Coordinates of C-alpha atoms in Angstrom, one line a residue:
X1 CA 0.0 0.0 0.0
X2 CA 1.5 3.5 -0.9
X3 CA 1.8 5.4 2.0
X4 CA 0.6 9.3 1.2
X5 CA 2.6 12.0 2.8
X6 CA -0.2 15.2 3.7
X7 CA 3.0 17.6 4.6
X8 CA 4.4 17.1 1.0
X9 CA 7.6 16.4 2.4
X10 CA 7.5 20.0 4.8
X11 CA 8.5 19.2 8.4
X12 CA 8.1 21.6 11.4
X13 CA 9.9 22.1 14.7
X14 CA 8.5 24.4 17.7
X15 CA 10.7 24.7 21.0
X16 CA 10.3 27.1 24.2
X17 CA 11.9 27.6 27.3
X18 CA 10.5 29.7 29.4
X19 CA 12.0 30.8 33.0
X20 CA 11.6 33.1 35.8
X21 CA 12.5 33.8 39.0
X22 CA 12.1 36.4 41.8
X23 CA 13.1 37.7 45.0
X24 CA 12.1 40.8 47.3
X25 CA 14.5 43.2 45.3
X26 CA 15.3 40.7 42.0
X27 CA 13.6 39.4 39.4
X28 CA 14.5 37.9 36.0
X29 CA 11.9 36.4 32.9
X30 CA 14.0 34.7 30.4
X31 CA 11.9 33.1 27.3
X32 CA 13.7 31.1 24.1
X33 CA 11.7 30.6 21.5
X34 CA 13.0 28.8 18.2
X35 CA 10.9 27.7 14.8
X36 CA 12.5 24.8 12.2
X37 CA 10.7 24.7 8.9
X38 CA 12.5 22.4 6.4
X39 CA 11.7 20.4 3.2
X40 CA 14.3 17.2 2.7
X41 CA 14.0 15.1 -0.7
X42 CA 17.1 12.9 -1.8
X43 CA 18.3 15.8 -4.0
X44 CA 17.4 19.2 -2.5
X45 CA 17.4 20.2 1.4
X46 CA 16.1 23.2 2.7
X47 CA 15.8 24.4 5.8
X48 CA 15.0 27.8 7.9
X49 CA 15.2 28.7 11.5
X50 CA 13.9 31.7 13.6
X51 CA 15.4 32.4 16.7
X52 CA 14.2 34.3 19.7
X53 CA 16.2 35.3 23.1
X54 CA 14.9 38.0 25.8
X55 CA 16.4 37.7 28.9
X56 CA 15.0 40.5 31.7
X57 CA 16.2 41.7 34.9
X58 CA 15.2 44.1 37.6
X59 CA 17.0 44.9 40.7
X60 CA 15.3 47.0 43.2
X61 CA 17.3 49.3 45.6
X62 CA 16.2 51.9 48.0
X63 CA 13.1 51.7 45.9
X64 CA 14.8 52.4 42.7
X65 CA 14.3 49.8 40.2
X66 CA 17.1 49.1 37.3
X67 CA 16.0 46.9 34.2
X68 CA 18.4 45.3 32.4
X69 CA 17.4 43.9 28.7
X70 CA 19.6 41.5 26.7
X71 CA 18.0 40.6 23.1
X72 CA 19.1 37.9 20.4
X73 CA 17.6 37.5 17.0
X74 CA 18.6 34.8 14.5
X75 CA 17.3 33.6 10.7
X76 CA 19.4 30.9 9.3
X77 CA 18.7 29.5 5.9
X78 CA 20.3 26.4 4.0
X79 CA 19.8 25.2 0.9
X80 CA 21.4 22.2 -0.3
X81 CA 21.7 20.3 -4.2
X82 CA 22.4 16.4 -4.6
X83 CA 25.5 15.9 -6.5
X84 CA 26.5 12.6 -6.4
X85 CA 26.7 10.0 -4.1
X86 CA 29.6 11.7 -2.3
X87 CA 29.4 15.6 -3.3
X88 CA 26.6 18.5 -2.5
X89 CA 26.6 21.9 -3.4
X90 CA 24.9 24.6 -1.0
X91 CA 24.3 27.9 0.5
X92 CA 24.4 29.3 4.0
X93 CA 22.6 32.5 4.7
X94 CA 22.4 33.7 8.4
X95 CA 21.2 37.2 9.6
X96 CA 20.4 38.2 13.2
X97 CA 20.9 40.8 15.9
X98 CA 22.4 40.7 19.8
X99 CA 22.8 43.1 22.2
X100 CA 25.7 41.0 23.8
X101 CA 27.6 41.1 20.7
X102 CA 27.2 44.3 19.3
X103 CA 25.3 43.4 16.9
X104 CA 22.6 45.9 15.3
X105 CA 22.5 44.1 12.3
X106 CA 24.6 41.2 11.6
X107 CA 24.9 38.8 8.1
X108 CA 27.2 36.2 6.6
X109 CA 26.2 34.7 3.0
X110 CA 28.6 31.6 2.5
X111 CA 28.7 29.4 -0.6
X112 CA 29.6 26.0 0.2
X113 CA 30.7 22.3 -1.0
X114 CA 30.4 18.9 1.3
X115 CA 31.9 15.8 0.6
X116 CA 31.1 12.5 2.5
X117 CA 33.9 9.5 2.7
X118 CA 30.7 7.1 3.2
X119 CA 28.1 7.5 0.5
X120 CA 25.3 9.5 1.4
X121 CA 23.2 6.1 1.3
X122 CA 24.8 5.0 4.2
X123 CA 23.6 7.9 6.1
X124 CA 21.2 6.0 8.2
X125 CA 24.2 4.3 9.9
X126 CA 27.1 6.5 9.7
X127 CA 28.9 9.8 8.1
X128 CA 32.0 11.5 8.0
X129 CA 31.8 14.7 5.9
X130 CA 34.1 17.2 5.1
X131 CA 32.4 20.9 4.2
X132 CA 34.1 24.3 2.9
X133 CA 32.4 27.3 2.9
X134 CA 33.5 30.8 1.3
X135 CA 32.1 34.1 1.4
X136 CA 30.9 38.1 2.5
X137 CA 30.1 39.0 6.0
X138 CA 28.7 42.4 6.9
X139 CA 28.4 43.9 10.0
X140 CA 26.5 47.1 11.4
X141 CA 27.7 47.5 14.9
X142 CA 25.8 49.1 17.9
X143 CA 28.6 51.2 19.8
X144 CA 32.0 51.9 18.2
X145 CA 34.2 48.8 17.9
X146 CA 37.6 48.0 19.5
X147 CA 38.8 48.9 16.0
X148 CA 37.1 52.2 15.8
X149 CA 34.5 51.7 13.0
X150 CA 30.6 51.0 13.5
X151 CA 30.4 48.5 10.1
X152 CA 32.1 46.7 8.4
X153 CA 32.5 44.5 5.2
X154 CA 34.8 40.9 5.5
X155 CA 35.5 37.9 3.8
X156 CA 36.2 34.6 5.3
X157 CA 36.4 30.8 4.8
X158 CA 35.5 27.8 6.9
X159 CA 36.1 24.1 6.9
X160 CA 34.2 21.9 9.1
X161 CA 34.5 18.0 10.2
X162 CA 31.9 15.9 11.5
X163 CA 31.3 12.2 12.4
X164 CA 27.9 11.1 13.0
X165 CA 26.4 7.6 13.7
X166 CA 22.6 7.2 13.8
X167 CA 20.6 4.3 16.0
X168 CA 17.5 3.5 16.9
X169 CA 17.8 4.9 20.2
X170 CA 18.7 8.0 18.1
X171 CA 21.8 9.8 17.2
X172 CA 25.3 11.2 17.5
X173 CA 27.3 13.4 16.3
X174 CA 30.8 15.2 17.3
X175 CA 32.2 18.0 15.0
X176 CA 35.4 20.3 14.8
X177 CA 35.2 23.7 12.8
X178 CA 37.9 26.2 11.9
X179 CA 37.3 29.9 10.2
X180 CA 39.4 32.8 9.7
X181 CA 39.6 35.9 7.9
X182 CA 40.9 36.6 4.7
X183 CA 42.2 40.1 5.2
X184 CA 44.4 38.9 8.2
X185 CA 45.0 35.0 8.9
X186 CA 45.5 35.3 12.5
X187 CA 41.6 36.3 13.3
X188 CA 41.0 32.6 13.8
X189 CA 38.7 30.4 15.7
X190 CA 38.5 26.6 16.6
X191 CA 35.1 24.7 17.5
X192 CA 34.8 20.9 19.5
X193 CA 31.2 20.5 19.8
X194 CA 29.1 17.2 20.8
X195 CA 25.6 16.4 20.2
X196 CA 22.9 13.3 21.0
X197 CA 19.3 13.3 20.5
X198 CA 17.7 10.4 22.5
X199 CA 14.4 9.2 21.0
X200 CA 11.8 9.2 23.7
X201 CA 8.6 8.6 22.0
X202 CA 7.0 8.9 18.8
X203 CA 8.0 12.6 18.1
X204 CA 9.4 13.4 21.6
X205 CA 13.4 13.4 21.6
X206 CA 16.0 14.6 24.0
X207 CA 18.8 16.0 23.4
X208 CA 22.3 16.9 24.8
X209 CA 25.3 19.0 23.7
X210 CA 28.6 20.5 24.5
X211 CA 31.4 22.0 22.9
X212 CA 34.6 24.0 23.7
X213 CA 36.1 26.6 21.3
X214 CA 39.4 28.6 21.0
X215 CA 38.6 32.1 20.0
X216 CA 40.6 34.9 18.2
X217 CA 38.5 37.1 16.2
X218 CA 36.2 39.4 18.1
X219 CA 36.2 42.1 15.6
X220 CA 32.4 43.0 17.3
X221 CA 33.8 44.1 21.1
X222 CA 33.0 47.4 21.9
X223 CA 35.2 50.1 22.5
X224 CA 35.6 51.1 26.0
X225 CA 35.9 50.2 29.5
X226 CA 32.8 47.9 30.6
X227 CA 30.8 48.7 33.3
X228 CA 29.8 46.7 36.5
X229 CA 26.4 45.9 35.4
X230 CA 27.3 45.1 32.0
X231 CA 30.3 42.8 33.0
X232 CA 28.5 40.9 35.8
X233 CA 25.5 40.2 33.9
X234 CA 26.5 39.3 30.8
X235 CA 24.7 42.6 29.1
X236 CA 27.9 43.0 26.6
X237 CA 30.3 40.5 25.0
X238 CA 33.9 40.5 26.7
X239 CA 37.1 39.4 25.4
X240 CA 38.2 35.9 25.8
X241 CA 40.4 33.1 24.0
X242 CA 38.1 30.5 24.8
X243 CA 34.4 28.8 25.5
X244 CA 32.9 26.1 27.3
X245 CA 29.3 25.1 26.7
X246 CA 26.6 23.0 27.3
X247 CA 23.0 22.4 27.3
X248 CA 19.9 20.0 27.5
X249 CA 16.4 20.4 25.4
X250 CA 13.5 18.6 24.5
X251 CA 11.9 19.1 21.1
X252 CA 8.4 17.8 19.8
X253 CA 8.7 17.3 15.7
X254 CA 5.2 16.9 13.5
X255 CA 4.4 17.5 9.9
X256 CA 5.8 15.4 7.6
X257 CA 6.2 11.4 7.8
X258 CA 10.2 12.1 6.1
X259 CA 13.0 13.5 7.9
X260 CA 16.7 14.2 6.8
X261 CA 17.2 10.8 7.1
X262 CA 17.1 10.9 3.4
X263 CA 19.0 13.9 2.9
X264 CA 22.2 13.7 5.9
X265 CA 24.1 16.4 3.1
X266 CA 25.6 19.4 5.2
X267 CA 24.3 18.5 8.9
X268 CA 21.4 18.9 10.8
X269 CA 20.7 23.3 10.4
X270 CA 20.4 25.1 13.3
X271 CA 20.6 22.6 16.5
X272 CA 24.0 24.0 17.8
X273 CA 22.1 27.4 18.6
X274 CA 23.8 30.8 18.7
X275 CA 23.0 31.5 14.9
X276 CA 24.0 29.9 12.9
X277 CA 24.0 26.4 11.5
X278 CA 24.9 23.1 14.0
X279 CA 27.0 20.9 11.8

């Protein structure tokens, strides 16, 4: 019996996380809020995700109350073409906005190639791909950077590793990612990240993931000193040379009876967070 798919091939994903707490002279209401719409044939993939951070505080002193706002905004679209059983050809747009990182408006627009040692056929047990990625990043900055402009046009590369090996108890997947800057080599960073999605139930999965990165190329910190507020609550991004990360979520898929399953070709978009693309 032929099995007739309503969605037309169309998934969707919808995750919240709501928190809040409060205290006599504190409170804080934090809401995450992220949207997956993807299609996934054997020879096209695409997929778009819409991210949403507000995190809100208010201290109360002397009865003087101090809000504090940190936003995040994030759209990340991926389109993928079948080459061959080995090769893919795609494109990785991302746009978004943060408060943290200076961001008013924020986009990087990267052409990109994939090849698998294992044949994409294979994908349902195990992958290894190799993916290179080329292109423009603009940047429209809030305050005055650390480099004393407030935009800025770049170029850039990026290659990324993954291994991934999919069960019926679900999947894993652990990745390492290097980019840089074409207009001076030693802007760099380095990215180890883990992920596993346990199947629960029909639908219902939970997933894990971690990562650490090495970091040199904050061309987005604002100039100036930071003050107490901002450096104690995370209002503003600071310099560093490395990240540590980790996280736990549980996501609720419905729509259509296919999932990239069929189409493994650059990753999974948009589960490593942060906006852009979780490979």
């Amino acid at each position: 019996v032929e099995v007739v798919d309503n969605w037309n091939n169309w998934v969707f994903e919808l995750q919240t996380s709501p928190r809040f707490n409060a205290e006599e002279s504190y409170n804080r209401l934090f809401f995450s809020n992220s949207v997956n719409i993807s299609k996934i044939t054997p020879d096209i993939k695409l997929e778009m995700e819409f991210d949403m951070n507000n995190n809100r505080q208010k201290f109360i002193e002397d009865g003087v109350e101090t809000v504090y706002l940190r936003t995040e905004r994030s759209a990340d679209f991926l389109f993928v073409k079948s080459i061959t059983e080995h090769w893919s050809a795609g494109l990785l747009w991302d746009l978004g906005a943060s408060t943290n990182m200076n961001y008013k408006f924020n986009t990087e627009f990267m052409p990109s190639i994939e090849y698998d040692i294992f044949p994409y056929s294979e994908a349902t047990h195990r992958q290894f791909r190799f993916l290179y990625s080329v292109g423009y990043q603009y940047s429209n900055y809030i305050d005055t950077t650390i480099l004393n402009i407030t935009s800025e046009s770049l170029y850039k590369h990026e290659l990324r590793m993954a291994y991934q090996v999919q069960k019926k108890w679900g999947s894993a997947n652990i990745s390492l990612r290097g980019s840089n800057y074409f207009h001076d080599l030693s802007k760099n960073k380095i990215e180890l990240d883990g992920y596993m999605r346990l199947r629960i139930v029909k639908g219902l999965s939970l997933s894990v993931n971690g990562g650490i990165a090495y970091i040199n190329d904050q061309l987005n910190l604002a100039k100036g000193d930071l003050s107490e507020a901002e450096r104690l609550l995370r209002l503003k991004e600071q310099a560093t040379n490395f990240s540590v990360q980790g996280g736990v979520s549980l996501t609720y898929t419905f729509g259509s009876i296919y999932n990239n399953i069929v189409n493994p070709r650059f990753g999974n978009g948009g589960g490593g967070g942060g906006g852009g693309m979780y490979f």
